[in-house]
């Protein structure tokens, strides 16, 4: 072994004064003979005694042990130095770091040894690793980007990603690197000035829309965006070129579609205007027809009621025998004539009532009334009809009812009389009950019967004009025109109320009328 000299304890004082951590290793086994205080701190030991006598391999990453052994063997064989290396340091506190090591041989206290100077390069190595990872990520992103990316230094292209190269090859350009970036990007003074400003001030150039040309006959619309970057230590311009040909074509299609749509809208608007004009004309015709109908109905009222009243009156005289005695058959026929006349007079009255409601000529006259007294009076009026059929009829007022109700009394009585008459008409056995109650700002009149009920699919139909529900199969519909409930619901609407049916077949029906208390 060629030693760098033979030294004793005086060497240690000199090494302790060095700003660089130092360590003495025994060459034959790599044991630590001595290390400076700064070296102990670098390894993570509080005192030298914690590491002296231990193998240096305990403080070096396992995969680097072969390099340590190789260099110590070289020094034993007479090499006057070994190439410096960066080792991964395994500290006593469990942390790791990077240390740059330079070693030379010497003899210390007659023992072949190696003097190693250590420099902590952990931050530098971490920075290099991060930089390498950053460059790897950057290159990966750039090379996989669907946009063409060019890097130029002083206007000359020094890098083109695969997308840019593919675009160029598609347009007959075999090599981009070394070409002027202005062969493809806008060369107008404004853009050149912006690039110069970018080099001096840094930052980015915002996206601009332009035409990119690979040849005079090959051009396409594009958006370009330029950023100042460092390229191998030099300022460079990174330009992203985004082909927007498809977007432009789509925008053109959208504009064409919008124009076509506008034409359709204009045509539909004109058609709608024509239809509105026709509807206005039809509405005017309907108004005239309705006025004519009203005039006809008013005239018909007089023309029909006068002879009907005569028929009813004279048939009553004959029925009572005031014009002479009648035999049994004659009396029976006169009774039929009188009943038919009264039925026809009622039908005429219902038709006229419905016409007045629909034409808006029905006036609502409100006044205060005693609802309980009125209900009892109405039940007593129809009691003979119920008792003739063997039905029980009653009025049941609820508790805490208001003493007064403000509404149109005649129209309210007409609704309730219709409901009571219907209940009696459709009920063969059992009862008809008028219940009175009030809650949450509403006064409710409920007529409940024990008749055959109404199927659910007919609950709304029975409020239609001229509709009558047949209660049983193969049984004729009851006498009437089917206008009573239609008039009742319209009168309820006029009074600001609501009328509806709840019914179950073979159980009975309940008609409920609600009027506002306020």
Coordinates of C-alpha atoms in Angstrom, one line a residue, residues 7-500:
X7 CA 0.0 10.4 11.1
X8 CA -0.6 10.4 14.8
X9 CA -3.1 12.0 17.2
X10 CA -2.1 15.5 16.1
X11 CA -4.0 14.9 12.8
X12 CA -7.3 14.6 14.7
X13 CA -7.0 18.2 16.0
X14 CA -6.5 19.5 12.5
X15 CA -9.4 17.5 11.1
X16 CA -11.7 18.7 13.9
X17 CA -11.1 22.3 12.7
X18 CA -12.1 21.6 9.1
X19 CA -15.6 22.9 8.1
X20 CA -16.1 19.6 6.3
X21 CA -17.1 16.5 8.3
X22 CA -14.3 13.9 8.3
X23 CA -14.0 10.2 9.2
X24 CA -11.1 7.8 9.5
X25 CA -11.8 4.2 8.5
X26 CA -9.7 1.1 9.0
X27 CA -9.0 -0.3 5.6
X28 CA -9.0 -4.0 6.4
X29 CA -12.5 -4.2 7.8
X30 CA -14.1 -0.7 7.3
X31 CA -14.4 0.0 11.0
X32 CA -14.7 3.6 12.0
X33 CA -11.5 4.7 13.9
X34 CA -12.5 8.3 14.5
X35 CA -14.9 11.0 13.2
X36 CA -15.2 14.7 13.7
X37 CA -18.0 16.2 15.8
X38 CA -19.6 17.5 12.6
X39 CA -19.4 14.0 11.2
X40 CA -21.1 12.6 14.2
X41 CA -23.9 15.1 13.8
X42 CA -24.2 14.2 10.1
X43 CA -24.6 10.5 11.0
X44 CA -27.1 11.5 13.7
X45 CA -25.0 10.6 16.7
X46 CA -24.7 12.8 19.7
X47 CA -21.1 11.6 20.5
X48 CA -18.3 10.0 18.6
X49 CA -18.3 7.0 21.0
X50 CA -21.7 6.0 19.6
X51 CA -20.3 5.1 16.2
X52 CA -16.5 4.5 16.8
X53 CA -15.7 0.8 16.2
X54 CA -18.8 0.2 14.0
X55 CA -18.5 -0.7 10.4
X56 CA -19.1 2.1 7.9
X57 CA -21.4 -0.4 6.1
X58 CA -24.0 0.1 8.8
X59 CA -24.4 3.7 7.7
X60 CA -24.6 3.1 3.9
X61 CA -27.5 1.8 2.0
X62 CA -27.3 -2.0 1.4
X63 CA -27.3 -1.7 -2.4
X64 CA -24.1 0.5 -2.2
X65 CA -22.1 -1.8 0.0
X66 CA -20.3 -3.2 -3.0
X67 CA -19.0 0.3 -4.0
X68 CA -17.6 0.8 -0.5
X69 CA -15.9 -2.6 -0.5
X70 CA -14.5 -2.0 -3.9
X71 CA -13.0 1.4 -3.1
X72 CA -11.4 0.2 0.2
X73 CA -9.8 -2.7 -1.7
X74 CA -8.4 -0.2 -4.3
X75 CA -6.8 1.9 -1.5
X76 CA -5.4 -1.3 0.1
X77 CA -3.9 -2.2 -3.3
X78 CA -2.0 1.1 -3.4
X79 CA -4.4 3.5 -5.2
X80 CA -3.7 7.1 -4.0
X81 CA -7.4 8.0 -4.3
X82 CA -10.8 6.7 -5.5
X83 CA -13.5 8.5 -7.5
X84 CA -15.8 10.5 -5.4
X85 CA -19.3 9.0 -5.0
X86 CA -22.7 10.1 -3.6
X87 CA -23.9 7.6 -1.0
X88 CA -27.3 7.2 0.6
X89 CA -26.6 7.8 4.3
X90 CA -28.5 5.7 6.9
X91 CA -28.6 7.9 10.0
X92 CA -28.8 6.5 13.6
X93 CA -32.1 8.3 14.0
X94 CA -33.7 6.3 11.2
X95 CA -33.6 9.2 8.7
X96 CA -31.8 9.0 5.3
X97 CA -29.8 11.6 3.4
X98 CA -27.3 11.9 0.6
X99 CA -23.6 12.5 1.2
X100 CA -20.8 13.2 -1.3
X101 CA -17.6 11.2 -0.2
X102 CA -14.0 11.7 -1.3
X103 CA -11.4 9.3 0.2
X104 CA -7.6 9.1 0.3
X105 CA -5.3 6.5 1.9
X106 CA -3.0 7.2 4.9
X107 CA -1.4 5.5 7.9
X108 CA -2.8 6.5 11.3
X109 CA -1.0 5.2 14.4
X110 CA 0.6 2.5 12.2
X111 CA -2.8 1.3 10.9
X112 CA -3.6 1.5 7.2
X113 CA -6.6 3.8 7.0
X114 CA -8.7 5.9 4.7
X115 CA -9.5 9.5 5.3
X116 CA -13.0 10.4 3.9
X117 CA -14.3 13.9 3.7
X118 CA -18.1 14.1 3.7
X119 CA -20.4 16.8 2.2
X120 CA -24.1 16.7 2.9
X121 CA -25.9 17.0 -0.5
X122 CA -29.3 15.8 0.6
X123 CA -31.1 19.0 -0.6
X124 CA -29.3 19.0 -3.9
X125 CA -30.1 15.4 -4.6
X126 CA -33.7 15.9 -3.6
X127 CA -33.9 18.9 -5.9
X128 CA -32.3 16.9 -8.7
X129 CA -34.7 14.0 -8.2
X130 CA -37.7 16.4 -8.2
X131 CA -36.3 18.1 -11.3
X132 CA -35.9 14.8 -13.0
X133 CA -39.5 13.8 -12.0
X134 CA -40.8 17.2 -13.1
X135 CA -39.0 16.9 -16.5
X136 CA -40.4 13.3 -16.8
X137 CA -43.9 14.5 -16.1
X138 CA -43.5 17.4 -18.4
X139 CA -42.2 15.3 -21.3
X140 CA -45.0 12.7 -20.7
X141 CA -47.7 15.4 -20.8
X142 CA -46.2 17.1 -23.8
X143 CA -45.7 14.0 -25.8
X144 CA -49.2 12.6 -25.1
X145 CA -50.9 16.0 -25.7
X146 CA -53.5 16.0 -28.5
X147 CA -52.4 19.6 -29.2
X148 CA -49.3 20.3 -31.3
X149 CA -46.5 21.8 -29.1
X150 CA -43.5 23.6 -30.4
X151 CA -40.5 25.0 -28.4
X152 CA -38.5 27.7 -30.2
X153 CA -35.3 29.5 -29.2
X154 CA -34.8 32.9 -30.9
X155 CA -37.5 32.0 -33.4
X156 CA -36.0 28.6 -34.3
X157 CA -37.8 25.4 -33.5
X158 CA -35.8 23.2 -31.2
X159 CA -38.5 20.7 -30.2
X160 CA -41.8 19.4 -31.6
X161 CA -44.0 16.9 -29.9
X162 CA -45.4 13.9 -31.8
X163 CA -48.7 15.6 -32.5
X164 CA -46.9 18.5 -34.2
X165 CA -44.6 16.2 -36.1
X166 CA -47.6 14.2 -37.3
X167 CA -49.5 17.3 -38.4
X168 CA -46.4 18.5 -40.3
X169 CA -45.9 15.1 -41.9
X170 CA -49.6 15.1 -42.9
X171 CA -49.0 18.4 -44.8
X172 CA -45.7 17.3 -46.4
X173 CA -43.2 18.7 -43.9
X174 CA -40.6 16.1 -43.0
X175 CA -38.7 17.9 -40.3
X176 CA -39.7 20.7 -38.0
X177 CA -36.7 21.2 -35.8
X178 CA -34.4 23.9 -37.2
X179 CA -37.2 25.6 -39.1
X180 CA -38.4 29.1 -38.2
X181 CA -41.5 29.1 -36.0
X182 CA -42.9 31.9 -38.1
X183 CA -43.2 29.6 -41.1
X184 CA -46.3 28.2 -39.3
X185 CA -47.4 30.8 -36.8
X186 CA -48.5 34.4 -37.5
X187 CA -45.6 36.6 -38.6
X188 CA -47.5 39.9 -38.5
X189 CA -45.7 42.7 -36.6
X190 CA -48.1 42.6 -33.7
X191 CA -47.5 38.9 -32.9
X192 CA -43.7 39.3 -33.4
X193 CA -43.8 42.3 -31.0
X194 CA -45.7 40.2 -28.4
X195 CA -43.1 37.4 -28.7
X196 CA -40.2 39.9 -28.1
X197 CA -42.1 41.3 -25.1
X198 CA -42.5 37.8 -23.8
X199 CA -38.8 37.2 -23.9
X200 CA -38.0 40.4 -22.0
X201 CA -40.9 40.4 -19.5
X202 CA -41.8 36.7 -19.2
X203 CA -45.4 35.6 -18.6
X204 CA -47.7 34.2 -21.2
X205 CA -49.4 35.3 -24.4
X206 CA -53.2 34.7 -24.2
X207 CA -55.0 32.3 -26.6
X208 CA -55.4 33.9 -30.0
X209 CA -57.3 32.5 -33.0
X210 CA -55.3 32.5 -36.3
X211 CA -54.6 30.4 -39.4
X212 CA -51.6 28.0 -39.3
X213 CA -49.9 27.2 -42.6
X214 CA -47.6 24.3 -43.3
X215 CA -47.7 25.1 -47.0
X216 CA -49.4 27.8 -48.9
X217 CA -52.1 25.3 -50.0
X218 CA -52.3 23.6 -46.5
X219 CA -53.8 25.8 -43.8
X220 CA -56.2 25.3 -41.0
X221 CA -57.8 27.4 -38.3
X222 CA -56.1 27.2 -34.9
X223 CA -55.8 28.7 -31.5
X224 CA -52.3 29.3 -30.2
X225 CA -51.0 30.0 -26.7
X226 CA -47.4 30.9 -26.0
X227 CA -45.5 30.7 -22.6
X228 CA -41.9 31.6 -21.7
X229 CA -40.0 28.6 -20.4
X230 CA -36.3 27.6 -19.8
X231 CA -34.8 25.2 -22.4
X232 CA -31.4 23.8 -21.4
X233 CA -30.7 27.0 -19.6
X234 CA -31.9 29.4 -22.4
X235 CA -35.2 31.3 -22.6
X236 CA -37.5 29.7 -25.0
X237 CA -41.1 30.1 -26.2
X238 CA -43.4 27.1 -25.8
X239 CA -46.3 27.4 -28.2
X240 CA -49.4 25.2 -28.1
X241 CA -51.2 24.9 -31.4
X242 CA -54.8 23.6 -31.2
X243 CA -56.5 22.6 -34.4
X244 CA -60.1 24.0 -34.3
X245 CA -61.2 22.9 -37.7
X246 CA -63.9 20.6 -36.3
X247 CA -65.1 23.2 -33.9
X248 CA -65.3 25.8 -36.8
X249 CA -67.2 23.3 -38.9
X250 CA -69.6 22.6 -36.0
X251 CA -70.1 26.3 -35.4
X252 CA -70.9 26.7 -39.1
X253 CA -73.4 23.9 -38.9
X254 CA -74.9 25.5 -35.8
X255 CA -75.2 28.9 -37.5
X256 CA -76.8 27.2 -40.5
X257 CA -79.2 25.3 -38.2
X258 CA -80.0 28.5 -36.3
X259 CA -80.8 30.3 -39.6
X260 CA -83.0 27.4 -40.6
X261 CA -84.6 27.4 -37.2
X262 CA -85.2 31.1 -37.4
X263 CA -86.9 30.6 -40.8
X264 CA -89.1 27.9 -39.3
X265 CA -89.9 30.2 -36.3
X266 CA -90.8 33.0 -38.7
X267 CA -93.0 30.7 -40.7
X268 CA -94.7 29.3 -37.6
X269 CA -95.2 32.8 -36.3
X270 CA -96.9 33.8 -39.5
X271 CA -99.0 30.7 -39.3
X272 CA -99.8 31.3 -35.7
X273 CA -100.8 34.9 -36.5
X274 CA -103.1 33.6 -39.3
X275 CA -104.6 31.0 -36.9
X276 CA -105.1 33.7 -34.2
X277 CA -106.9 35.9 -36.7
X278 CA -109.1 32.9 -37.6
X279 CA -109.7 32.2 -34.0
X280 CA -110.7 35.8 -33.3
X281 CA -113.1 35.6 -36.2
X282 CA -114.5 32.3 -34.9
X283 CA -114.7 33.7 -31.4
X284 CA -116.7 36.7 -32.7
X285 CA -119.0 34.3 -34.6
X286 CA -119.4 32.3 -31.4
X287 CA -120.1 35.4 -29.4
X288 CA -122.8 36.4 -32.0
X289 CA -124.1 32.9 -31.9
X290 CA -124.2 32.9 -28.1
X291 CA -126.0 36.2 -28.1
X292 CA -128.5 34.8 -30.6
X293 CA -128.9 31.7 -28.4
X294 CA -129.6 33.8 -25.4
X295 CA -132.2 35.8 -27.3
X296 CA -133.7 32.6 -28.5
X297 CA -133.7 31.0 -25.0
X298 CA -135.4 34.1 -23.5
X299 CA -138.0 34.0 -26.2
X300 CA -138.5 30.3 -25.8
X301 CA -139.0 30.7 -22.0
X302 CA -142.0 32.8 -22.6
X303 CA -143.3 30.7 -25.6
X304 CA -142.9 27.4 -23.8
X305 CA -143.9 28.3 -20.3
X306 CA -147.2 29.9 -21.3
X307 CA -148.7 26.8 -23.0
X308 CA -147.1 24.5 -20.4
X309 CA -148.8 26.5 -17.6
X310 CA -152.1 26.2 -19.5
X311 CA -151.7 22.5 -19.9
X312 CA -150.8 22.0 -16.2
X313 CA -153.6 24.3 -15.1
X314 CA -156.4 22.8 -17.3
X315 CA -155.3 19.3 -16.6
X316 CA -155.5 20.1 -12.9
X317 CA -159.1 21.4 -13.3
X318 CA -160.0 18.2 -15.2
X319 CA -158.2 16.1 -12.6
X320 CA -160.3 17.6 -9.7
X321 CA -163.5 17.1 -11.7
X322 CA -164.4 20.7 -11.9
X323 CA -165.3 20.3 -15.6
X324 CA -167.3 17.2 -15.0
X325 CA -166.9 13.7 -13.7
X326 CA -164.2 11.5 -15.2
X327 CA -164.1 7.8 -15.4
X328 CA -161.2 5.9 -13.9
X329 CA -159.2 5.6 -17.1
X330 CA -159.8 9.3 -18.0
X331 CA -158.6 10.4 -14.5
X332 CA -155.5 8.2 -14.9
X333 CA -154.6 9.8 -18.3
X334 CA -155.2 13.4 -17.0
X335 CA -152.9 12.7 -14.1
X336 CA -150.2 11.5 -16.5
X337 CA -150.7 14.7 -18.6
X338 CA -150.4 16.9 -15.6
X339 CA -147.2 15.1 -14.3
X340 CA -145.6 15.3 -17.8
X341 CA -146.4 19.0 -18.0
X342 CA -144.8 19.7 -14.7
X343 CA -141.7 17.6 -15.6
X344 CA -141.4 19.5 -18.9
X345 CA -141.8 22.9 -17.1
X346 CA -139.0 21.9 -14.7
X347 CA -136.7 20.9 -17.6
X348 CA -137.3 24.2 -19.3
X349 CA -136.5 26.0 -16.1
X350 CA -133.2 24.0 -15.7
X351 CA -132.1 24.7 -19.2
X352 CA -132.8 28.4 -18.8
X353 CA -130.9 28.4 -15.4
X354 CA -127.9 26.7 -17.0
X355 CA -127.9 29.1 -19.9
X356 CA -128.0 32.1 -17.6
X357 CA -125.0 30.7 -15.6
X358 CA -122.9 30.0 -18.7
X359 CA -123.7 33.4 -20.2
X360 CA -122.7 35.2 -17.0
X361 CA -126.1 36.7 -16.5
X362 CA -126.7 35.1 -13.1
X363 CA -126.3 37.7 -10.4
X364 CA -125.1 36.7 -6.9
X365 CA -127.0 38.5 -4.2
X366 CA -125.5 37.9 -0.7
X367 CA -127.0 38.4 2.6
X368 CA -126.7 36.9 6.1
X369 CA -128.8 33.9 6.9
X370 CA -129.2 31.3 9.7
X371 CA -127.8 28.1 8.1
X372 CA -129.3 25.7 10.7
X373 CA -132.8 27.1 10.4
X374 CA -132.6 27.1 6.6
X375 CA -131.4 23.4 6.6
X376 CA -134.2 22.3 8.9
X377 CA -136.7 24.1 6.7
X378 CA -135.5 22.4 3.5
X379 CA -135.5 18.9 5.1
X380 CA -139.1 19.5 6.2
X381 CA -140.1 20.5 2.7
X382 CA -138.9 17.2 1.2
X383 CA -140.0 15.0 4.1
X384 CA -143.3 14.0 2.4
X385 CA -141.3 12.7 -0.6
X386 CA -139.0 10.7 1.6
X387 CA -141.8 9.3 3.8
X388 CA -143.8 8.3 0.6
X389 CA -140.8 5.9 -0.1
X390 CA -140.5 4.7 3.4
X391 CA -137.2 6.6 4.0
X392 CA -136.0 8.2 7.2
X393 CA -134.8 11.8 6.6
X394 CA -133.2 14.1 9.1
X395 CA -131.0 17.2 9.7
X396 CA -128.1 16.9 12.1
X397 CA -126.2 20.1 13.0
X398 CA -122.7 19.8 14.3
X399 CA -121.3 21.4 17.4
X400 CA -120.0 25.0 17.6
X401 CA -121.6 26.0 14.3
X402 CA -121.5 29.7 13.3
X403 CA -124.9 31.3 13.8
X404 CA -124.8 33.3 10.6
X405 CA -123.5 32.6 7.1
X406 CA -123.3 35.2 4.4
X407 CA -124.1 34.0 0.9
X408 CA -126.9 34.0 -1.8
X409 CA -129.7 32.2 0.0
X410 CA -131.8 31.3 -3.1
X411 CA -128.9 29.7 -4.9
X412 CA -127.7 27.8 -1.7
X413 CA -131.3 26.5 -1.2
X414 CA -131.4 25.4 -4.8
X415 CA -128.2 23.4 -4.5
X416 CA -129.3 21.7 -1.2
X417 CA -132.8 21.0 -2.5
X418 CA -131.3 19.3 -5.6
X419 CA -129.0 17.1 -3.4
X420 CA -131.8 16.1 -1.1
X421 CA -134.2 15.3 -4.0
X422 CA -131.5 13.2 -5.7
X423 CA -130.8 11.3 -2.5
X424 CA -134.5 10.5 -2.1
X425 CA -134.8 9.7 -5.8
X426 CA -132.0 7.2 -5.9
X427 CA -132.5 5.6 -2.4
X428 CA -135.0 2.7 -2.1
X429 CA -134.5 1.8 1.5
X430 CA -132.7 3.4 4.5
X431 CA -132.2 7.1 5.1
X432 CA -131.1 10.4 3.7
X433 CA -129.3 12.7 6.2
X434 CA -128.2 16.3 5.9
X435 CA -125.2 17.0 8.2
X436 CA -123.9 20.5 9.0
X437 CA -120.3 21.2 10.2
X438 CA -117.7 23.9 10.1
X439 CA -113.9 23.8 10.2
X440 CA -110.8 25.8 9.0
X441 CA -112.8 28.7 7.5
X442 CA -115.4 26.5 5.7
X443 CA -119.1 25.7 6.3
X444 CA -120.0 22.3 5.0
X445 CA -123.4 20.8 4.1
X446 CA -123.2 17.0 3.6
X447 CA -126.1 15.0 2.1
X448 CA -125.6 11.2 2.8
X449 CA -127.9 8.5 1.5
X450 CA -128.0 4.7 1.7
X451 CA -128.6 4.3 -2.0
X452 CA -126.7 2.0 -4.5
X453 CA -123.7 4.3 -4.8
X454 CA -121.8 5.5 -7.8
X455 CA -118.8 3.7 -9.4
X456 CA -115.5 5.7 -9.1
X457 CA -115.2 6.2 -12.8
X458 CA -118.5 8.2 -12.9
X459 CA -117.8 10.5 -9.9
X460 CA -117.0 13.4 -12.3
X461 CA -119.4 12.4 -15.1
X462 CA -122.5 12.9 -13.0
X463 CA -121.7 16.6 -12.8
X464 CA -121.8 16.8 -16.7
X465 CA -124.9 18.2 -18.5
X466 CA -127.6 15.6 -19.4
X467 CA -125.7 12.7 -17.8
X468 CA -127.7 10.3 -15.7
X469 CA -126.3 7.3 -13.8
X470 CA -128.3 4.1 -14.0
X471 CA -128.2 2.6 -10.6
X472 CA -128.6 -1.0 -11.6
X473 CA -128.2 -3.1 -14.7
X474 CA -131.4 -3.5 -16.8
X475 CA -133.1 -0.7 -14.9
X476 CA -134.2 2.4 -16.6
X477 CA -132.6 5.7 -15.6
X478 CA -134.7 7.8 -13.2
X479 CA -137.0 10.5 -14.6
X480 CA -135.1 13.7 -15.3
X481 CA -132.9 15.5 -17.8
X482 CA -129.6 15.1 -15.9
X483 CA -129.1 18.9 -15.4
X484 CA -129.6 19.2 -11.6
X485 CA -126.1 18.3 -10.5
X486 CA -124.5 20.3 -13.4
X487 CA -126.4 23.4 -12.2
X488 CA -125.6 22.7 -8.6
X489 CA -121.8 22.5 -9.2
X490 CA -121.9 25.8 -11.3
X491 CA -123.9 27.5 -8.6
X492 CA -121.3 26.3 -6.0
X493 CA -118.6 27.8 -8.1
X494 CA -120.5 31.1 -8.3
X495 CA -120.8 31.2 -4.5
X496 CA -117.0 30.7 -4.1
X497 CA -117.5 27.1 -2.9
X498 CA -116.9 23.6 -4.0
X499 CA -119.1 20.6 -4.5
X500 CA -117.9 17.0 -4.8

